[in-house]
Every structure is written in structure tokens, then in C-alpha cells.
Amino acid sequence: MKPNDVILQTVTKIVTFIILTFAIYLFLAGHHEPGGGFIGGLVIASALTLLYLAFDIETVREGLPVDFKVVAAVGVFIAVATGMGSILFDQPFLSQAFGYFNLPIFGKTELATAVLFDLGVALAVVGTGVTIILSISRDA
Amino acid sequence: MKGDHLLLLYFTLLVPFLFALLVPLLYRYMPRIHTGWFVLVVPTGIFIYMINLIPIIAKGEKLVNSVPWIPTLGINYSTYVDGLTLLFGLLISGIGALVVLYSIYYMSKQREALHNFYVYLLIFMGAMLGIAFSDNIFILYMFWELTSIASFLLIAYWYQRKQSRYGAQKSLIITVIGGLALLAGLILLSIMTNTFSIREMIEADQMIVKHQLFLPSMLLILLGAFTKSAQFPFHIWLPDAMEAPTPISAYLHSATMVKAGIYLVARFTPVFSGTIEWFWLVTGTGMITLLWGSFSAVKQNDLKAMLAFSTISQLGLIMCLLGIGSASLYASTAILAALFHLINHSTFKGCLFMVVGIVDHETGTRDIRRLGGLMNIMPITFTLMIIGSFSMAGLPPFNGFLSKELFFTGVLEAARLNIFHLETWGILLPILAWIASIFTFIYSMILVLKTFTGKYKPNKYEKKVHEAPLGMLISPIFLASLVILFFFFPNIISNNLLQPAMKAILPGLLEGGGFENNIKIWHGWTTEVFMTLGVAVVGMLLYISFPKWSGIYEYLPEKISFNYIYDRGLVGMEKLAAKITKTYMTGIVRDYLLYIFIFFVVVVGGSMVLLNNFTFNPSGNGPVSAYEVVLILVIIGAAVLVMLTKSRLTAVIGVGVIGFVVAMFFVIFRAPDLALTQLVVETVTVALFLLCFYHLPELGRETGGVGLRAANLIVSLGVGVLVTLLALTAQSNPLVDPISTFFENSYQLAGARNIVNAILVDFRGFDTMLEILVLSIAGLGVYSLIKLPLARRDNK
């Protein structure tokens, strides 16, 4: 008999978006404020965990048909690829660059290749975290 | 012209190895012809080439050359040809050719793996030539070990037999131990003389005698020489090496390899001679070996075993003469005798082994208790045996007589010297030599008379006995004719071979006034002749009365024999090693952790205490705030709770508390990134712990009693205290200024105001890249551990 989780599920539906927003904030703010890829990734993973707790795994998978092992691999790949990118510009491996651009909506904005690297970190963390939790929970 | 000559020399030395590569092909694609016929070309060619060198060397010329091998380390394949080298080169190639010829008839083409046999044999031959010709100590050592390996392979040629494997292992262990000692000795020598060239070492002999490494290097080199040449007490491998095919026994274990040690001693005589240690070590060991070998040979029942002990004793004789000869200017006869006997021994012992091989081949046994009465059936073999044995016993008209006489002359000369305590102990030398000669005489007689005389009893033999085929007889006939030829014309080899070789061993001798190198067959009614007569008479009497006194061999308890010590030593070492390993490799992780921690505390803490390095300097510390005190108290409380609790759940929560307090520390110490990460990671870890421990049983009582708990307590306290002291010491002694000022410019350098993040992704991005890799690997590891369980055995 499945217990009635209406309150949990309702709260989850709202809170997940708050957590995800916070996670994206942490990730983007990482360059200048506390945060970054690692913590951002962890918080995203915790939002997903909350979804798994409130609903069951199959339901979440239907809405989010992602293999998190692939996510982790993609993350590592992005991190390595940004490192390789610097070689194209005749720079040592993993040299990061940054610059200031006038973008249409944001105005003068700083864009840094380090953020791409951080994206790799975040994806690797999300993928790994969710993979571990899913593996263990399914076995238990 | 001379350059061509040297090139030819290098080629000659390499030929055996090159040809060894060809042998399997010949064996495979020329199955109709016995592979030995192809191999025969190699030693014959080398021998002819060496003969051509004789006149050059006899004139006193020396061939020196060097080919770079590892020039940056000063290791070059340098060759040096003088009389001694050439003497060995002729022995190796000459006897090698005869042995190959003999083996063609001895080794069956159908039944034996001939390609293995000849490959090993050629490797051995090349290595042996390499020993004799190389001038660089490392090349010498390389070839030295190659002979050990080739000998190992040849002894275990019939590897299906347990005894062959035992003999091969024994010889390898003993000779390789000696070989390593030799390497150490040679390196010490090169340190003293500052060169890797033996020739230059010999020239530097004057200055190294007083060097403190002189004695160690002498002992180590002698250890190498004694093990290889089967000197007492390392002789035990030689009788067991008789499991090899007989051509191998004839070649390696009588004529060549066992003389490698002799060569080494002779080669280094100019370096070490003139010291009392060298004199008595070499002479004494040789004398003991001579006595013990001839004494032991008499009691053997197996013909090859008898010849093995006989070889041991003859090698002792040569060694003893080399020792006496090292008192160079006073006793030059000894060196002449040693070299002459070296050649003679190779001829008659090679002949004897081949004869014994023929007897074995034709009758199916080598046991003298079963043999007898073969005189009329195998007349040629009988004649050859007589020639070989009588030469070995030192009777005329065979070459053994001449070298035995020279041997007596040598020991008598030594007894008359008054250096090295010879005035008191020297008289022992002729007496012992005489006794040993009597035993030599006895076993030589046993060899001939027990095998060939008496009644022929056909039912004792498995086959119908008949004379050996001619091909098998050619080589021993050749050697036997040399035995006789050398008796009548000793001065041909003396002038052409022995004299240059003597010059090589005693370079200072010729300047010192020359020496008498003519070997006279008859030199009047001297003491030596009476000694030989005495040997013959007493030996004959003892042989006739042998059944009456052979009981003395029963008195020798088995436990004193060196074989017993070797066997028990080997078993004991294995047992001891197993015992030690079992004691500390308990298989319990807790024990290994104890070792690691104890090692850490003892080594790190001990060295800190010994160097008196612990310091404490709180001057640079910041002030302690009330928050910190409270948090520390909470941490301590949680830690004590974790240690003392009986419940897993409490322990997990305690660990969680510590984690969250650490996060608070990060907050206090202004590390927001760390605090954030720590909080999330701690939550995840606690959740995982709870998930896992949910399935585990309750914490059991600590097993292992009070002693173990006390040990755990002491070790953990030790680690804690040590780490604390180390941290305090390190904090009190900042060796360099922190480099963090560089990172403070992160906004200019990396466009980031968050220094931590800038360091993680920009300054030190490589670490981060590998860390996320670690993380992914861990995730995949968890996934595969859970999802891909190994199929249980009982499912199959």
C-alpha cells in the first residue's frame, strides 16, 4: 500500500525549483562569490534526490530520461576539452582566458573560459552523485 | 693487417652465439643429418684460428682491443690476448671440438632434443671464450654468469628426471652465489684501481696492497673462483652435476667450466700475490680440496661420481700450485706445474669421461659393483682407460707423471721457503700432497681394474656388450694420444704455450732473472721420484687391502657431509622464511594497520627525538575566541561519544556532528566555499552511512582481549600525540613565506573575485580536472560493485 504523499509531493514541486535556482545561482556566482561548479553540482544533485524521494524512481526517469553515468562522463569530457582548447591557441594545457564583452541584454559582461571548465566539474558532480544514490537505493 | 686480425678475433668470439641462433633451423630443416656435424665446424674453426695465434703470442706480442658497448659508463667489450688467454682458448675450442664429435655418436638423433643440446653447448662455449678473452670486468662477469646459466641448462638437459633438476638447481645456487661475490669483489677492485680493465688493474698492483678494500675484494673474488672451480667446501655441486649427459660432464665439469675459477685465480695472481692471505687461502683451500676430493673419490661406486670427486681433487691440486706459485720469485716451478697440469688434466679427464660414457652406453650401467671383465670385449676402451687412469695416477709414460713430478717439486720448494710461516707449516704441504696422491692412485686403479678385469658375467648387463662404434672412440683416442705425446715432447707446449702463460701470471718474473721452463722426463734420483715410487707401492698395497680398510668410510657420519648441510640449510631457510612470513602476514587488516602506525610513530617520532627537532613557538598565533573554544569542546565530546558508544547509529550521528562542527569552523575561519561544500558533503556522507549501516549487525565487543586493546590505545595515542607535536613544530618553523599574495591578484590575473574558485579552475585547474575524474571513477565503481555482482559459484 502506497502511503499518501500529497503534502511532500506538493512541497517538492515548489521547492525543487527553488533549489535548482539556488544551484544555478551558486554555479554562476562561483567566479566572484562563494560557490562554483562543485557546490552547484552537489545542490543540483540534492534537488534531484528530493524528487526521487517524493516520487518514485520510475516516475522521475519518465520526466527526466537521462543516464547520469553519461552526464558524469560528459562533465569530465568538457573539463578536459576546455583544457585542450587552450592548446589550439598555442597556450599551455588548461590555460584559462577571460574578457569583457557588450552583450545585447546584459550590457558589459565578463565571459571566462573558466566557467566552461566549471560546467564540466558541475556535470561530473551531478552525474556521479545521482549515480551513486540511485545505485544504492535500488539495491537497498 | 693487424686491424683485420682483431676484427677476426671479435668475429671468432661471437661465432658460437651466432651459430646458436642457426642451430634450431638446421635441426628443423636438415633432419637427416645429425645436427652435431654442423656444430662441429664452430669449435674446429676457432681452434685452428687459435693455433694461428700461437706464434704471435709466443713472440711476446699482446693483442689488445676494445669495442664500445656502454661507453658512457666505461663498459667496453675489450679483449686482451696473452699466453694465459690463449691457453684457455685452445683448451675450450679444442676439447669443445672433440666433445661435439663424441656427442654426435653419443646423443641419439631420434630420441634426444638435439637442438636444445647444441644451443646450450654453443652458448656455453661462447661464454667460456668470453671469460678468457675479456679484459673488462663487467664483460668478464657477464660471461661468467652466462656459463653458470648454460651449465644449469645442460645439467638439467634431461629435465624429466628429478635428480637432474636437483643437480642443476644446486649448481646454479652455488655458482651464482659465488658469481655475485665475484661481481662485488671486482667492483671493489675497480674502486681501488679506478679502472674497469683487468690489464690496468694488474699494472696498478703496487698501490692497492695497502688499500683497506684489498682484503675484502680478495676474499670476494676468491669466493667466486672457489665456487666455480668446486673447491672445498663448495665442491658439493659437482658430483650432482654428473646427471648431465656425459659429453657435457666431460666438457664442462672436467675440462672447461670448472677451470674458470682457476683462470680467475691465475689472472688475478699478479694483483693479489705476494700477500700471506692470498698464499695460504689459495694453497690451503687447494690442498684441502685435493685431499678431500681424492679421499671421497675412493668410496664412490658410480664411475662418474668417482670422476667428479677426482676432478675436484685435481682442481684442488692446480689451485694449490697456483697458491704456492704466488710466492712468485721463489717458487716458479709451481706455476709451471699448475699450467701444465691444467692442460694434462683436461686431456686425460676428458678422455676418462668419454670412456666412462662409452662403458655406460654399451653396458647400461656405471656401477662398479656390477661392472667387470670387460677387458676382452672392449679392448680399445680398456686401453684408453688405462692411459687416462695411469696418467691421472701420475705414472710414466703419461703426461700426468710429469705434472705430478712438477707438483712434488713445487710443494718441496715451498716447504723449503721461509716466508709466510712456511718454515714451520711448510713441511705439511709435501706430506699432504703425498697422501692425496696415494688416494689418487687408489681410485685410478679402481677405475681400471674394477671395471675391466675380473670375470665377465653377461647376465649382469641389460644389453649385449660389445665394443663402441669407431666414431665414439675417435675423440678419446685423440685425447689419449695427446696424453702420451705430451709426455715425450713436453717442451713443445712448454715453449709455445706455458711460457707466455707464465709471463701473464707472473709479469715480473722474466725481469727477475728468468726461470727454468724445460720439463725433463728424467732428472735423476731426486726426492720426487722416490715420492712417486712410494705412491705407487703404498697405493698398490692399499688397493689390494681395500676391503679390509674400506670400513673407515662407514665411520664418517652422514650428518657431517656438506650435502647434508646444504640440503638441510635449504629446507631450513624455506621453513624459516615461511615461519617469519606467517608470523607477520596474519591476513588481519587490523594487524597491518598496527604495523603501519607503529612504523610511522617509531621512525618519524624517533628521528624527531634523535635530532631533537620538536619546537613550540606560539608567538605567531592568533588570539583564541570563545566560539572556537565552544566548538572544540563539542568536537571532543562527539569524538569521545563515537569511541565509547555501543551503537552504530550513535557513532554515525557523532561523526556527523563532528562534520557539521568542522563546517562551522570553516565559517568562523572565513571559508564560505569550504563551509558550503562541507555541509552538503557531510549530509550526503551521513545519509550513506545510515543507509549502509542499517543492514549491519550491532557493534560487537572488541575481540582480542585486554592486551590488544591496550596496544591499540597506546598506538593511537602515539599517533595522535606525534601528529600534534609535528603540527606544532611545523607551525613554529615556517620555512618560507606563504605564496598566497600571488593569488590575491586573481581579479587581474583570472578575472575572478573569488580566489578559491580562481585557484580551483584557473591557477590549479589541473588538480580539479583529476579530482572530478576521481569522483567519476568512484561513481562508476559504486555502480559496478552494486549492479554487476560476480556470479556466485554455487549458481553454476
mmCIF file of C-alpha atoms in Angstrom, chain B residues 238 242 253 297 300 302-312 349 352-354 356 392 443 447:
data_model
loop_
_atom_site.group_PDB
_atom_site.id
_atom_site.type_symbol
_atom_site.label_atom_id
_atom_site.label_comp_id
_atom_site.label_asym_id
_atom_site.label_seq_id
_atom_site.Cartn_x
_atom_site.Cartn_y
_atom_site.Cartn_z
ATOM 1 C CA LEU B 238 79.994 -31.050 -8.965
ATOM 2 C CA MET B 242 77.030 -35.635 -13.167
ATOM 3 C CA HIS B 253 82.639 -30.385 -15.488
ATOM 4 C CA ALA B 297 86.577 -40.483 -4.741
ATOM 5 C CA GLN B 300 82.241 -43.926 -4.819
ATOM 6 C CA ASP B 302 79.392 -44.764 -9.611
ATOM 7 C CA LEU B 303 82.096 -44.201 -12.219
ATOM 8 C CA LYS B 304 81.013 -40.638 -12.968
ATOM 9 C CA ALA B 305 80.786 -39.767 -9.294
ATOM 10 C CA MET B 306 84.285 -41.091 -8.873
ATOM 11 C CA LEU B 307 85.478 -38.946 -11.758
ATOM 12 C CA ALA B 308 83.649 -35.970 -10.296
ATOM 13 C CA PHE B 309 85.485 -36.251 -6.996
ATOM 14 C CA SER B 310 88.668 -36.913 -8.901
ATOM 15 C CA THR B 311 88.088 -33.677 -10.819
ATOM 16 C CA ILE B 312 87.530 -31.872 -7.538
ATOM 17 C CA LYS B 349 89.974 -36.289 -17.669
ATOM 18 C CA LEU B 352 88.253 -40.693 -18.986
ATOM 19 C CA PHE B 353 84.787 -39.163 -19.058
ATOM 20 C CA MET B 354 84.332 -40.193 -22.648
ATOM 21 C CA VAL B 356 83.094 -43.901 -18.906
ATOM 22 C CA MET B 392 95.831 -39.386 -13.551
ATOM 23 C CA TYR B 443 90.859 -44.631 -7.246
ATOM 24 C CA LEU B 447 88.617 -47.189 -12.176
#
